[in-house]
Amino acid sequence: MSYRERWMAWIFVAPALLLVGALMYYPMIGTIIESLYSTSFINPVPKFQGLAAYYKILADPIFGQVVWNSLIWTVFVVALQNVFGLLVALLLNQQMPGQGLMRSLVLLPWVLPGVVAAILWRFMYDPQLGLVNSLLISLGLIDHGTAWLAETSTAMGSIIMAAVWKGFPFSAIVYLAALQTVDQEQVEAAKIDGAGATRRLFDVVLPGIKDVIAINLLLTTILTFNYFDVIWVMTNGGPQNATAIFPTQIYELGFGQFRFGEAAVYGVFSILVLALLIMVYFGVLSRGRHRGKAS
C-alpha cells in the first residue's frame, strides 16, 4: 500500500473513529474521572476523593448484594434463555404444518418493547388480579394470592422468568440458523448406525454448532448483564435491593439520589466486567475464524 493509499484509508475511517470516540470512549473516560469525585444534591460542587470513593463502595454491604444479584440474574437468565432457545429451535427445525407461522410467532416476545413486556408481566404477577396467581390457585398449588414482586424471596425469580420469556426467541433464531448448517449426511449415518434422537443430538448436532453456542452464550451474557428496563419497570431494584443489579443501582444513585460519584464507581466496575466479556467474545470469534480457515 502506497503512502497516498494509506492516507486515503485513514480519511475514510476517520469519521467512524470520531463517532466511536465521541459516543463510547469519551463517556468512559468521563465516568472514570467522575468516580474520583463526590457529589450530592445538597452539595453539587464536586469534591475530589480519589480511590477513597472505591474503598467506600467496596465496604458498603449493598455493593456485595449488587454483585451477587448481578451474578444470579446473569447466570440464570443466560442459562434458561439458551436452553429454551435451543429446545424451541430443535422443534422449529422439524418439518410440520404451519412451520413458517410458528417461527414468526416465536419472535413476538423478542420484538415486544422491554417496557411493554415488563408492564405486561407486572399485571400477570398482580396479587389480586394476576394471571399467575389465578392459574396456581386453580391448580391447587397455592391457596391465596402471592405478591411475587414484593417479596424478597420471590422477586428475583419472578423477573428472571419475565426476562427469559422476553429473550429466549433471540437464542432460538440463532440456533435455528445454526441447525440449518449441520451436515445431514452425518445425521443420517448416525441414524443408520442405530443412534437414537438423543444420541444424535449430543454426538452429531451439538458438536456441529458448538461454536455458535459459545458465541451466543457470551453475547447473551453481555446483553443480560447490561439489562435494565425489565427490572426497573417491574421492581425498581427492590424490594430491599433484592433485585438491584449494576445498571439499576447506577440509575438509582445517579438519577434518583444525585450521587453521581458513587454511581460512576459502579459504572467503572460495570465497564471492567463488560470489557472482560467483550474480550472473551472476540477471542472466541477469532478462534472460530482460524478454525474455519484451517478446515
CSV table of C-alpha atoms in Angstrom, one decimal:
chain,number,residue,atom,x,y,z
A,1,MET,CA,0.0,0.0,0.0
A,2,SER,CA,1.4,3.4,-1.0
A,3,TYR,CA,1.7,6.4,1.2
A,4,ARG,CA,-1.3,8.1,-0.6
A,5,GLU,CA,-3.5,5.0,-0.3
A,6,ARG,CA,-2.7,4.7,3.4
A,7,TRP,CA,-3.7,8.3,3.9
A,8,MET,CA,-6.9,7.8,1.9
A,9,ALA,CA,-7.7,4.8,4.1
A,10,TRP,CA,-7.3,6.8,7.3
A,11,ILE,CA,-9.5,9.6,5.8
A,12,PHE,CA,-12.4,7.2,5.1
A,13,VAL,CA,-12.0,5.5,8.6
A,14,ALA,CA,-11.7,8.8,10.5
A,15,PRO,CA,-15.5,9.6,10.7
A,16,ALA,CA,-16.2,6.2,12.2
A,17,LEU,CA,-13.3,6.6,14.7
A,18,LEU,CA,-14.5,10.0,15.7
A,19,LEU,CA,-18.1,8.8,16.2
A,20,VAL,CA,-17.0,5.8,18.3
A,21,GLY,CA,-14.7,8.0,20.3
A,22,ALA,CA,-17.4,10.6,21.0
A,23,LEU,CA,-20.1,8.1,21.8
A,24,MET,CA,-18.1,5.4,23.6
A,25,TYR,CA,-14.6,6.3,24.8
A,26,TYR,CA,-15.3,9.9,25.8
A,27,PRO,CA,-18.1,8.9,28.2
A,28,MET,CA,-16.0,6.0,29.6
A,29,ILE,CA,-13.1,8.4,30.4
A,30,GLY,CA,-15.6,10.9,31.9
A,31,THR,CA,-17.1,8.1,34.1
A,32,ILE,CA,-13.7,7.2,35.4
A,33,ILE,CA,-12.9,10.8,36.2
A,34,GLU,CA,-16.3,11.3,37.8
A,35,SER,CA,-15.8,8.3,40.0
A,36,LEU,CA,-12.9,10.1,41.7
A,37,TYR,CA,-15.2,12.9,42.9
A,38,SER,CA,-18.0,13.1,45.4
A,39,THR,CA,-21.2,15.0,44.6
A,40,SER,CA,-24.7,15.1,46.0
A,41,PHE,CA,-28.0,17.0,45.6
A,42,ILE,CA,-27.2,19.2,48.7
A,43,ASN,CA,-23.5,19.7,47.7
A,44,PRO,CA,-23.4,19.7,43.9
A,45,VAL,CA,-19.8,21.0,43.8
A,46,PRO,CA,-17.5,18.0,43.0
A,47,LYS,CA,-15.1,17.2,45.9
A,48,PHE,CA,-12.0,15.1,45.0
A,49,GLN,CA,-11.9,11.8,46.9
A,50,GLY,CA,-9.6,9.7,44.7
A,51,LEU,CA,-9.5,5.9,45.5
A,52,ALA,CA,-11.3,6.6,48.8
A,53,ALA,CA,-14.5,6.5,46.8
A,54,TYR,CA,-13.8,3.0,45.7
A,55,TYR,CA,-12.9,1.9,49.2
A,56,LYS,CA,-16.2,3.3,50.4
A,57,ILE,CA,-18.2,1.4,47.8
A,58,LEU,CA,-16.4,-1.8,48.4
A,59,ALA,CA,-17.0,-1.6,52.1
A,60,ASP,CA,-20.7,-1.0,51.6
A,61,PRO,CA,-22.8,-4.2,52.1
A,62,ILE,CA,-25.1,-3.1,49.2
A,63,PHE,CA,-22.2,-3.5,46.8
A,64,GLY,CA,-21.8,-7.1,47.7
A,65,GLN,CA,-25.5,-7.6,47.3
A,66,VAL,CA,-25.5,-5.9,43.9
A,67,VAL,CA,-22.6,-8.2,42.8
A,68,TRP,CA,-24.4,-11.3,44.0
A,69,ASN,CA,-27.7,-10.2,42.4
A,70,SER,CA,-25.9,-9.5,39.1
A,71,LEU,CA,-24.3,-12.9,39.2
A,72,ILE,CA,-27.6,-14.8,39.9
A,73,TRP,CA,-29.5,-12.7,37.4
A,74,THR,CA,-27.0,-13.2,34.6
A,75,VAL,CA,-26.3,-16.9,35.1
A,76,PHE,CA,-29.9,-18.0,35.4
A,77,VAL,CA,-31.3,-15.7,32.6
A,78,VAL,CA,-28.5,-16.7,30.2
A,79,ALA,CA,-28.8,-20.4,31.0
A,80,LEU,CA,-32.5,-20.6,30.7
A,81,GLN,CA,-32.7,-18.5,27.6
A,82,ASN,CA,-30.2,-20.7,25.9
A,83,VAL,CA,-31.8,-24.0,27.0
A,84,PHE,CA,-35.3,-22.9,26.0
A,85,GLY,CA,-34.0,-21.3,22.8
A,86,LEU,CA,-32.2,-24.5,21.8
A,87,LEU,CA,-35.3,-26.6,22.5
A,88,VAL,CA,-37.5,-24.3,20.5
A,89,ALA,CA,-35.0,-24.2,17.7
A,90,LEU,CA,-35.0,-28.0,17.6
A,91,LEU,CA,-38.8,-28.1,17.5
A,92,LEU,CA,-39.0,-25.4,14.7
A,93,ASN,CA,-36.3,-27.3,12.7
A,94,GLN,CA,-38.7,-30.2,12.2
A,95,GLN,CA,-41.0,-30.4,9.2
A,96,MET,CA,-44.5,-29.7,10.4
A,97,PRO,CA,-47.6,-27.9,9.2
A,98,GLY,CA,-47.6,-24.1,9.8
A,99,GLN,CA,-43.9,-24.1,10.3
A,100,GLY,CA,-43.4,-20.5,8.9
A,101,LEU,CA,-46.2,-19.2,11.1
A,102,MET,CA,-44.8,-20.8,14.2
A,103,ARG,CA,-41.4,-19.3,13.5
A,104,SER,CA,-43.0,-15.8,13.2
A,105,LEU,CA,-45.0,-16.2,16.4
A,106,VAL,CA,-41.9,-17.2,18.4
A,107,LEU,CA,-40.4,-13.9,17.6
A,108,LEU,CA,-43.2,-11.9,19.2
A,109,PRO,CA,-41.8,-11.7,22.8
A,110,TRP,CA,-38.4,-10.6,21.5
A,111,VAL,CA,-39.8,-7.8,19.2
A,112,LEU,CA,-42.0,-6.5,22.0
A,113,PRO,CA,-40.5,-3.4,23.7
A,114,GLY,CA,-38.9,-4.2,27.0
A,115,VAL,CA,-41.1,-1.6,28.9
A,116,VAL,CA,-44.3,-3.1,27.4
A,117,ALA,CA,-43.2,-6.6,28.3
A,118,ALA,CA,-42.4,-5.5,31.9
A,119,ILE,CA,-45.8,-3.9,32.3
A,120,LEU,CA,-47.5,-7.0,31.0
A,121,TRP,CA,-45.6,-9.2,33.5
A,122,ARG,CA,-46.4,-6.8,36.3
A,123,PHE,CA,-50.1,-7.3,35.6
A,124,MET,CA,-49.6,-11.0,35.4
A,125,TYR,CA,-47.9,-11.1,38.8
A,126,ASP,CA,-50.6,-8.8,40.5
A,127,PRO,CA,-51.6,-10.4,43.8
A,128,GLN,CA,-55.4,-9.9,43.3
A,129,LEU,CA,-56.0,-9.9,39.5
A,130,GLY,CA,-52.8,-11.5,38.1
A,131,LEU,CA,-53.0,-14.5,35.8
A,132,VAL,CA,-50.1,-16.3,37.6
A,133,ASN,CA,-52.0,-16.4,41.0
A,134,SER,CA,-55.2,-17.3,39.3
A,135,LEU,CA,-53.6,-20.2,37.5
A,136,LEU,CA,-51.7,-21.5,40.5
A,137,ILE,CA,-54.8,-21.3,42.7
A,138,SER,CA,-56.9,-23.2,40.1
A,139,LEU,CA,-54.3,-25.9,40.0
A,140,GLY,CA,-54.3,-26.1,43.8
A,141,LEU,CA,-50.6,-25.2,44.2
A,142,ILE,CA,-51.3,-22.2,46.3
A,143,ASP,CA,-54.4,-21.2,48.4
A,144,HIS,CA,-54.1,-17.4,48.3
A,145,GLY,CA,-52.7,-14.6,46.1
A,146,THR,CA,-48.9,-14.0,46.4
A,147,ALA,CA,-47.2,-10.7,45.9
A,148,TRP,CA,-44.4,-12.1,43.7
A,149,LEU,CA,-42.7,-8.8,43.1
A,150,ALA,CA,-43.0,-7.5,46.7
A,151,GLU,CA,-41.3,-10.5,48.5
A,152,THR,CA,-37.6,-10.7,48.7
A,153,SER,CA,-37.7,-14.5,48.3
A,154,THR,CA,-39.7,-14.4,45.0
A,155,ALA,CA,-38.9,-11.1,43.3
A,156,MET,CA,-35.6,-12.2,41.6
A,157,GLY,CA,-37.1,-15.5,40.3
A,158,SER,CA,-40.1,-13.6,39.0
A,159,ILE,CA,-38.2,-11.1,37.0
A,160,ILE,CA,-35.8,-13.9,35.7
A,161,MET,CA,-38.8,-15.7,34.3
A,162,ALA,CA,-40.0,-12.5,32.6
A,163,ALA,CA,-36.6,-11.9,31.1
A,164,VAL,CA,-36.3,-15.5,29.9
A,165,TRP,CA,-39.7,-15.1,28.2
A,166,LYS,CA,-38.6,-11.9,26.6
A,167,GLY,CA,-35.2,-13.0,25.4
A,168,PHE,CA,-35.4,-16.7,24.5
A,169,PRO,CA,-36.6,-16.1,20.9
A,170,PHE,CA,-33.2,-14.4,20.1
A,171,SER,CA,-31.4,-17.6,21.0
A,172,ALA,CA,-34.0,-19.7,19.3
A,173,ILE,CA,-33.5,-17.9,16.0
A,174,VAL,CA,-29.7,-18.1,16.3
A,175,TYR,CA,-29.7,-21.8,17.0
A,176,LEU,CA,-32.3,-22.4,14.3
A,177,ALA,CA,-30.0,-20.8,11.7
A,178,ALA,CA,-27.1,-22.9,13.1
A,179,LEU,CA,-29.1,-26.1,12.8
A,180,GLN,CA,-29.5,-25.4,9.1
A,181,THR,CA,-25.7,-25.8,8.7
A,182,VAL,CA,-25.5,-29.2,10.4
A,183,ASP,CA,-24.3,-31.9,7.9
A,184,GLN,CA,-27.4,-34.0,7.3
A,185,GLU,CA,-25.3,-36.9,5.9
A,186,GLN,CA,-23.7,-37.3,9.3
A,187,VAL,CA,-27.1,-37.3,11.0
A,188,GLU,CA,-28.4,-39.9,8.5
A,189,ALA,CA,-25.2,-42.0,9.0
A,190,ALA,CA,-25.8,-41.9,12.8
A,191,LYS,CA,-29.4,-42.9,12.3
A,192,ILE,CA,-28.4,-45.9,10.1
A,193,ASP,CA,-25.9,-46.9,12.8
A,194,GLY,CA,-28.8,-47.2,15.2
A,195,ALA,CA,-28.3,-43.9,17.2
A,196,GLY,CA,-31.5,-42.6,18.7
A,197,ALA,CA,-32.6,-39.0,18.7
A,198,THR,CA,-30.9,-38.1,22.0
A,199,ARG,CA,-27.6,-39.8,20.9
A,200,ARG,CA,-27.7,-38.0,17.5
A,201,LEU,CA,-28.3,-34.7,19.3
A,202,PHE,CA,-25.3,-35.0,21.6
A,203,ASP,CA,-22.9,-36.8,19.3
A,204,VAL,CA,-23.7,-35.0,16.0
A,205,VAL,CA,-25.9,-32.0,16.2
A,206,LEU,CA,-24.5,-30.1,19.3
A,207,PRO,CA,-20.8,-30.7,18.3
A,208,GLY,CA,-21.7,-29.3,14.9
A,209,ILE,CA,-23.0,-26.0,16.3
A,210,LYS,CA,-20.7,-25.7,19.4
A,211,ASP,CA,-19.0,-22.5,18.1
A,212,VAL,CA,-22.4,-20.9,17.7
A,213,ILE,CA,-23.4,-22.0,21.2
A,214,ALA,CA,-20.2,-20.5,22.7
A,215,ILE,CA,-20.7,-17.2,20.8
A,216,ASN,CA,-24.4,-16.9,21.7
A,217,LEU,CA,-23.7,-17.7,25.4
A,218,LEU,CA,-21.1,-14.9,25.5
A,219,LEU,CA,-23.4,-12.5,23.6
A,220,THR,CA,-26.4,-13.1,25.7
A,221,THR,CA,-24.2,-12.8,28.9
A,222,ILE,CA,-23.1,-9.3,27.7
A,223,LEU,CA,-26.7,-8.2,26.9
A,224,THR,CA,-28.1,-9.7,30.1
A,225,PHE,CA,-25.5,-8.2,32.4
A,226,ASN,CA,-26.3,-4.8,31.0
A,227,TYR,CA,-30.1,-5.3,31.0
A,228,PHE,CA,-32.1,-2.5,32.7
A,229,ASP,CA,-35.7,-1.9,31.5
A,230,VAL,CA,-37.5,-5.1,32.6
A,231,ILE,CA,-36.0,-5.0,36.2
A,232,TRP,CA,-36.5,-1.3,36.6
A,233,VAL,CA,-40.2,-1.3,35.5
A,234,MET,CA,-41.1,-4.4,37.5
A,235,THR,CA,-39.3,-3.8,40.8
A,236,ASN,CA,-37.1,-0.7,40.7
A,237,GLY,CA,-34.4,-2.9,42.1
A,238,GLY,CA,-36.4,-3.8,45.2
A,239,PRO,CA,-37.8,-4.9,47.5
A,240,GLN,CA,-34.9,-4.1,49.8
A,241,ASN,CA,-32.4,-4.2,46.9
A,242,ALA,CA,-33.3,-7.9,46.3
A,243,THR,CA,-33.2,-7.3,42.5
A,244,ALA,CA,-30.7,-4.5,42.3
A,245,ILE,CA,-28.0,-5.1,39.7
A,246,PHE,CA,-25.3,-2.8,38.3
A,247,PRO,CA,-27.5,-0.9,35.7
A,248,THR,CA,-30.4,-0.3,38.2
A,249,GLN,CA,-28.0,0.7,41.0
A,250,ILE,CA,-26.2,3.2,38.7
A,251,TYR,CA,-29.5,4.7,37.7
A,252,GLU,CA,-30.8,4.9,41.3
A,253,LEU,CA,-27.7,6.5,42.6
A,254,GLY,CA,-27.2,8.9,39.7
A,255,PHE,CA,-30.7,10.0,38.7
A,256,GLY,CA,-32.6,9.0,41.9
A,257,GLN,CA,-30.3,10.3,44.6
A,258,PHE,CA,-27.9,12.6,42.6
A,259,ARG,CA,-24.9,10.8,44.0
A,260,PHE,CA,-23.1,10.9,40.7
A,261,GLY,CA,-19.6,10.0,42.1
A,262,GLU,CA,-20.9,6.7,43.6
A,263,ALA,CA,-22.9,5.9,40.5
A,264,ALA,CA,-19.7,6.4,38.5
A,265,VAL,CA,-17.8,4.0,40.7
A,266,TYR,CA,-20.5,1.3,40.0
A,267,GLY,CA,-20.2,2.3,36.3
A,268,VAL,CA,-16.4,1.7,36.3
A,269,PHE,CA,-16.9,-1.8,37.8
A,270,SER,CA,-19.6,-2.4,35.2
A,271,ILE,CA,-17.2,-1.3,32.4
A,272,LEU,CA,-14.5,-3.6,33.6
A,273,VAL,CA,-16.8,-6.6,33.6
A,274,LEU,CA,-18.2,-5.8,30.2
A,275,ALA,CA,-14.7,-5.2,28.8
A,276,LEU,CA,-13.6,-8.6,30.0
A,277,LEU,CA,-16.7,-10.3,28.5
A,278,ILE,CA,-16.2,-8.5,25.2
A,279,MET,CA,-12.5,-9.5,25.1
A,280,VAL,CA,-13.6,-13.2,25.6
A,281,TYR,CA,-16.3,-12.8,22.9
A,282,PHE,CA,-13.9,-11.5,20.3
A,283,GLY,CA,-11.4,-14.2,21.3
A,284,VAL,CA,-14.0,-16.9,20.6
A,285,LEU,CA,-14.9,-15.2,17.3
A,286,SER,CA,-11.2,-15.1,16.3
A,287,ARG,CA,-10.7,-18.8,17.2
A,288,GLY,CA,-13.7,-19.7,15.2
A,289,ARG,CA,-12.4,-17.9,12.1
A,290,HIS,CA,-9.0,-19.5,12.4
A,291,ARG,CA,-10.6,-22.9,12.8
A,292,GLY,CA,-12.8,-22.2,9.7
A,293,LYS,CA,-9.7,-21.3,7.6
A,294,ALA,CA,-7.8,-24.3,8.8
A,295,SER,CA,-10.6,-26.6,7.7
